[in-house]
Amino acid sequence: MAEIILHQYDTSPFSEKVRLCLGIKGLAWRAVDQPVVMPKPDLVPLTGGYRRIPVLQIGADVYCDSALIVREIDRRFAGPPLYPKGCEGFTGTVEFWADKGLFQAAVIAIFGALGDAVDPAFIKDREALSGQPFNVAAMKAMVPHALSQIHAHAALLARQLDDDRPFLAGEVPSLADAAAFYNFWFIRSFSPGVADSFPALPQIDAWYDRVSAIGHGQRSAMSRDEALEVARTCEPEALGVVEGDRGLVGIPVTLSATDYGRDPIAGVFAGSTAYSMTVLRDDPQLGRIAVHVPRLGYALNAG
Ligand SMILES: N[C@@H](CCC(=O)N[C@@H](CS)C(=O)NCC(=O)O)C(=O)O
């Protein structure tokens, strides 16, 4: 089977979620480092416009968004499940909460605490990404509120650990742990001292150390050129389609995130699952590429 190629950068929190999931499954994978800000000339030809990180590439199949990436890794590869039996819905739901509510509070706490130290080029890039001002002064004023929110989120998790279970779903680590963890990792790494530990919630600190010890599986580097060459020499996998989408197959469409980084991905609708939508694109340099996005949080428009 083709290799797992993760387009990422080390400081990316959503990439940390995926790296931990690769660790839970004990997989070998290749890390392709991409820039933290635009332009991303070796990523966009693969995605057809999507610029966010992380992106998973397996041959000529390209998966956008960490939520779909971890689902696809779990579907394709053996090893401990990311959605353990009896907790299949719980893990995905915890992930959604972590990616939205907890992440938003973490962003404000981190960039508010960094204040004037935030690189102006980064601010400019993120304003273009979101279409909104990246107002560090406003975030600075909101740090106490964001920290109180983070503590309240941590208290929600702590309740789940109250029966001394090692991980959120029980005895074994799952996507729920990876998703909740990366936000606390993000805060600790970017603004040390702001919320390094939760003295009133010792079960959270012990859980953090356990999840951190899982590691990232067997990582090795791959160059951007090598990744593009893999896409050039592979063909996308065969696709299915859910009943309700049959009429869309073969129609030109665009797919785009509905929150931020909404750059449209144009292609021909080619398949779907309950969790994903796929277009096929013919790139002049790379040939045929299948680009997959999650259904949740992405819009489909007739091209
Ligand atoms: N819902 C997306 C969010 C991805 C996201 O916001 N990623 C950040 C980095 S962690 C990003 O792309 N920032 C802009 C950039 O790197 O260009 C996911 O889960 O993958």
Short mmCIF file of N, CA, C and O in Angstrom, two decimals, residues 148-197:
data_model
loop_
_atom_site.label_atom_id
_atom_site.label_comp_id
_atom_site.label_asym_id
_atom_site.label_seq_id
_atom_site.Cartn_x
_atom_site.Cartn_y
_atom_site.Cartn_z
N SER A 148 -10.37 31.43 31.90
CA SER A 148 -11.46 30.85 32.71
C SER A 148 -12.24 29.84 31.88
O SER A 148 -12.68 28.81 32.39
N GLN A 149 -12.39 30.11 30.57
CA GLN A 149 -13.06 29.14 29.70
C GLN A 149 -12.24 27.84 29.59
O GLN A 149 -12.79 26.74 29.61
N ILE A 150 -10.92 28.00 29.46
CA ILE A 150 -10.06 26.81 29.32
C ILE A 150 -10.16 25.95 30.59
O ILE A 150 -10.24 24.73 30.52
N HIS A 151 -10.17 26.60 31.73
CA HIS A 151 -10.31 25.83 32.98
C HIS A 151 -11.67 25.13 33.04
O HIS A 151 -11.78 23.99 33.50
N ALA A 152 -12.71 25.81 32.54
CA ALA A 152 -14.05 25.19 32.55
C ALA A 152 -14.09 24.00 31.59
O ALA A 152 -14.70 22.96 31.88
N HIS A 153 -13.43 24.13 30.43
CA HIS A 153 -13.34 23.00 29.49
C HIS A 153 -12.57 21.84 30.14
O HIS A 153 -12.96 20.67 30.02
N ALA A 154 -11.47 22.18 30.81
CA ALA A 154 -10.66 21.13 31.46
C ALA A 154 -11.49 20.41 32.53
O ALA A 154 -11.37 19.19 32.71
N ALA A 155 -12.37 21.17 33.20
CA ALA A 155 -13.21 20.55 34.24
C ALA A 155 -14.18 19.54 33.63
O ALA A 155 -14.49 18.51 34.24
N LEU A 156 -14.66 19.83 32.39
CA LEU A 156 -15.54 18.87 31.71
C LEU A 156 -14.80 17.55 31.48
O LEU A 156 -15.34 16.48 31.70
N LEU A 157 -13.57 17.66 31.02
CA LEU A 157 -12.77 16.46 30.75
C LEU A 157 -12.45 15.71 32.04
O LEU A 157 -12.47 14.49 32.08
N ALA A 158 -12.14 16.49 33.06
CA ALA A 158 -11.73 15.88 34.33
C ALA A 158 -12.84 14.97 34.86
O ALA A 158 -12.56 13.91 35.43
N ARG A 159 -14.09 15.36 34.66
CA ARG A 159 -15.20 14.52 35.13
C ARG A 159 -15.14 13.13 34.50
O ARG A 159 -15.45 12.12 35.12
N GLN A 160 -14.73 13.09 33.22
CA GLN A 160 -14.66 11.82 32.50
C GLN A 160 -13.54 10.93 33.07
O GLN A 160 -13.58 9.72 32.96
N LEU A 161 -12.55 11.57 33.70
CA LEU A 161 -11.40 10.82 34.24
C LEU A 161 -11.55 10.52 35.73
O LEU A 161 -10.67 9.92 36.35
N ASP A 162 -12.69 10.93 36.31
CA ASP A 162 -12.88 10.83 37.75
C ASP A 162 -12.83 9.40 38.28
O ASP A 162 -12.53 9.18 39.45
N ASP A 163 -13.16 8.42 37.41
CA ASP A 163 -13.14 7.02 37.89
C ASP A 163 -11.77 6.37 37.72
O ASP A 163 -11.64 5.16 37.71
N ASP A 164 -10.75 7.22 37.57
CA ASP A 164 -9.35 6.76 37.47
C ASP A 164 -9.04 6.02 36.19
O ASP A 164 -8.02 5.34 36.11
N ARG A 165 -9.88 6.15 35.19
CA ARG A 165 -9.55 5.56 33.89
C ARG A 165 -8.33 6.30 33.32
O ARG A 165 -8.20 7.52 33.53
N PRO A 166 -7.44 5.61 32.62
CA PRO A 166 -6.26 6.31 32.10
C PRO A 166 -6.57 7.25 30.94
O PRO A 166 -5.91 8.27 30.77
N PHE A 167 -7.55 6.88 30.11
CA PHE A 167 -7.84 7.68 28.92
C PHE A 167 -9.33 8.01 28.85
O PHE A 167 -10.14 7.38 29.54
N LEU A 168 -9.69 8.95 28.00
CA LEU A 168 -11.08 9.46 28.03
C LEU A 168 -12.11 8.38 27.71
O LEU A 168 -13.19 8.36 28.28
N ALA A 169 -11.77 7.46 26.77
CA ALA A 169 -12.74 6.41 26.43
C ALA A 169 -12.57 5.17 27.29
O ALA A 169 -13.29 4.19 27.11
N GLY A 170 -11.61 5.16 28.20
CA GLY A 170 -11.42 3.99 29.08
C GLY A 170 -9.96 3.58 29.17
O GLY A 170 -9.09 4.41 29.42
N GLU A 171 -9.71 2.30 28.94
CA GLU A 171 -8.37 1.74 29.17
C GLU A 171 -7.38 2.08 28.07
O GLU A 171 -6.17 2.03 28.28
N VAL A 172 -7.91 2.35 26.84
CA VAL A 172 -6.99 2.57 25.71
C VAL A 172 -7.15 3.97 25.14
O VAL A 172 -8.24 4.54 25.18
N PRO A 173 -6.07 4.53 24.59
CA PRO A 173 -6.18 5.88 24.03
C PRO A 173 -6.97 5.88 22.73
O PRO A 173 -7.00 4.88 22.01
N SER A 174 -7.61 7.00 22.43
CA SER A 174 -8.44 7.11 21.24
C SER A 174 -8.30 8.52 20.66
O SER A 174 -7.61 9.38 21.22
N LEU A 175 -9.02 8.75 19.58
CA LEU A 175 -9.08 10.08 18.99
C LEU A 175 -9.52 11.13 20.01
O LEU A 175 -9.07 12.28 19.95
N ALA A 176 -10.39 10.76 20.94
CA ALA A 176 -10.85 11.74 21.94
C ALA A 176 -9.66 12.31 22.70
O ALA A 176 -9.59 13.53 22.94
N ASP A 177 -8.71 11.46 23.06
CA ASP A 177 -7.53 11.95 23.79
C ASP A 177 -6.67 12.86 22.91
O ASP A 177 -6.23 13.92 23.34
N ALA A 178 -6.44 12.41 21.65
CA ALA A 178 -5.60 13.20 20.74
C ALA A 178 -6.21 14.58 20.53
O ALA A 178 -5.52 15.60 20.53
N ALA A 179 -7.54 14.63 20.36
CA ALA A 179 -8.22 15.89 20.04
C ALA A 179 -8.21 16.83 21.24
O ALA A 179 -7.95 18.03 21.10
N ALA A 180 -8.51 16.30 22.40
CA ALA A 180 -8.51 17.18 23.58
C ALA A 180 -7.07 17.63 23.90
O ALA A 180 -6.82 18.78 24.23
N PHE A 181 -6.13 16.69 23.76
CA PHE A 181 -4.74 16.96 24.14
C PHE A 181 -4.12 18.10 23.35
O PHE A 181 -3.43 18.95 23.91
N TYR A 182 -4.32 18.12 22.01
CA TYR A 182 -3.52 19.03 21.20
C TYR A 182 -3.75 20.48 21.61
O TYR A 182 -2.86 21.32 21.45
N ASN A 183 -4.92 20.79 22.12
CA ASN A 183 -5.17 22.18 22.54
C ASN A 183 -4.32 22.56 23.76
O ASN A 183 -3.77 23.66 23.82
N PHE A 184 -4.21 21.65 24.72
CA PHE A 184 -3.39 21.94 25.90
C PHE A 184 -1.91 22.00 25.50
O PHE A 184 -1.15 22.81 26.02
N TRP A 185 -1.53 21.13 24.56
CA TRP A 185 -0.16 21.13 24.02
C TRP A 185 0.14 22.46 23.32
O TRP A 185 1.21 23.05 23.50
N PHE A 186 -0.82 22.95 22.57
CA PHE A 186 -0.71 24.22 21.83
C PHE A 186 -0.45 25.36 22.83
O PHE A 186 0.46 26.17 22.66
N ILE A 187 -1.23 25.39 23.91
CA ILE A 187 -1.09 26.46 24.90
C ILE A 187 0.28 26.36 25.58
O ILE A 187 1.01 27.34 25.70
N ARG A 188 0.64 25.16 26.02
CA ARG A 188 1.93 24.98 26.71
C ARG A 188 3.10 25.34 25.82
O ARG A 188 4.09 25.94 26.27
N SER A 189 3.01 24.95 24.52
CA SER A 189 4.16 25.16 23.63
C SER A 189 4.31 26.63 23.26
O SER A 189 5.42 27.12 23.12
N PHE A 190 3.19 27.31 23.04
CA PHE A 190 3.26 28.68 22.51
C PHE A 190 3.33 29.74 23.59
O PHE A 190 3.91 30.80 23.38
N SER A 191 2.65 29.51 24.70
CA SER A 191 2.70 30.54 25.75
C SER A 191 2.93 29.86 27.09
O SER A 191 2.01 29.75 27.90
N PRO A 192 4.20 29.41 27.29
CA PRO A 192 4.52 28.73 28.54
C PRO A 192 4.17 29.62 29.74
O PRO A 192 4.34 30.83 29.67
N GLY A 193 3.64 29.00 30.78
CA GLY A 193 3.31 29.75 31.99
C GLY A 193 1.87 30.20 32.04
O GLY A 193 1.35 30.56 33.10
N VAL A 194 1.17 30.16 30.90
CA VAL A 194 -0.20 30.67 30.87
C VAL A 194 -1.19 29.64 31.43
O VAL A 194 -2.07 29.99 32.22
N ALA A 195 -1.04 28.39 31.01
CA ALA A 195 -1.90 27.33 31.57
C ALA A 195 -1.16 26.00 31.44
O ALA A 195 -1.60 25.08 30.77
N ASP A 196 0.01 25.93 32.10
CA ASP A 196 0.85 24.73 31.98
C ASP A 196 0.27 23.56 32.74
O ASP A 196 0.55 22.40 32.43
N SER A 197 -0.48 23.86 33.80
CA SER A 197 -1.04 22.76 34.59
C SER A 197 -2.31 23.26 35.26
O SER A 197 -2.62 24.46 35.24
#
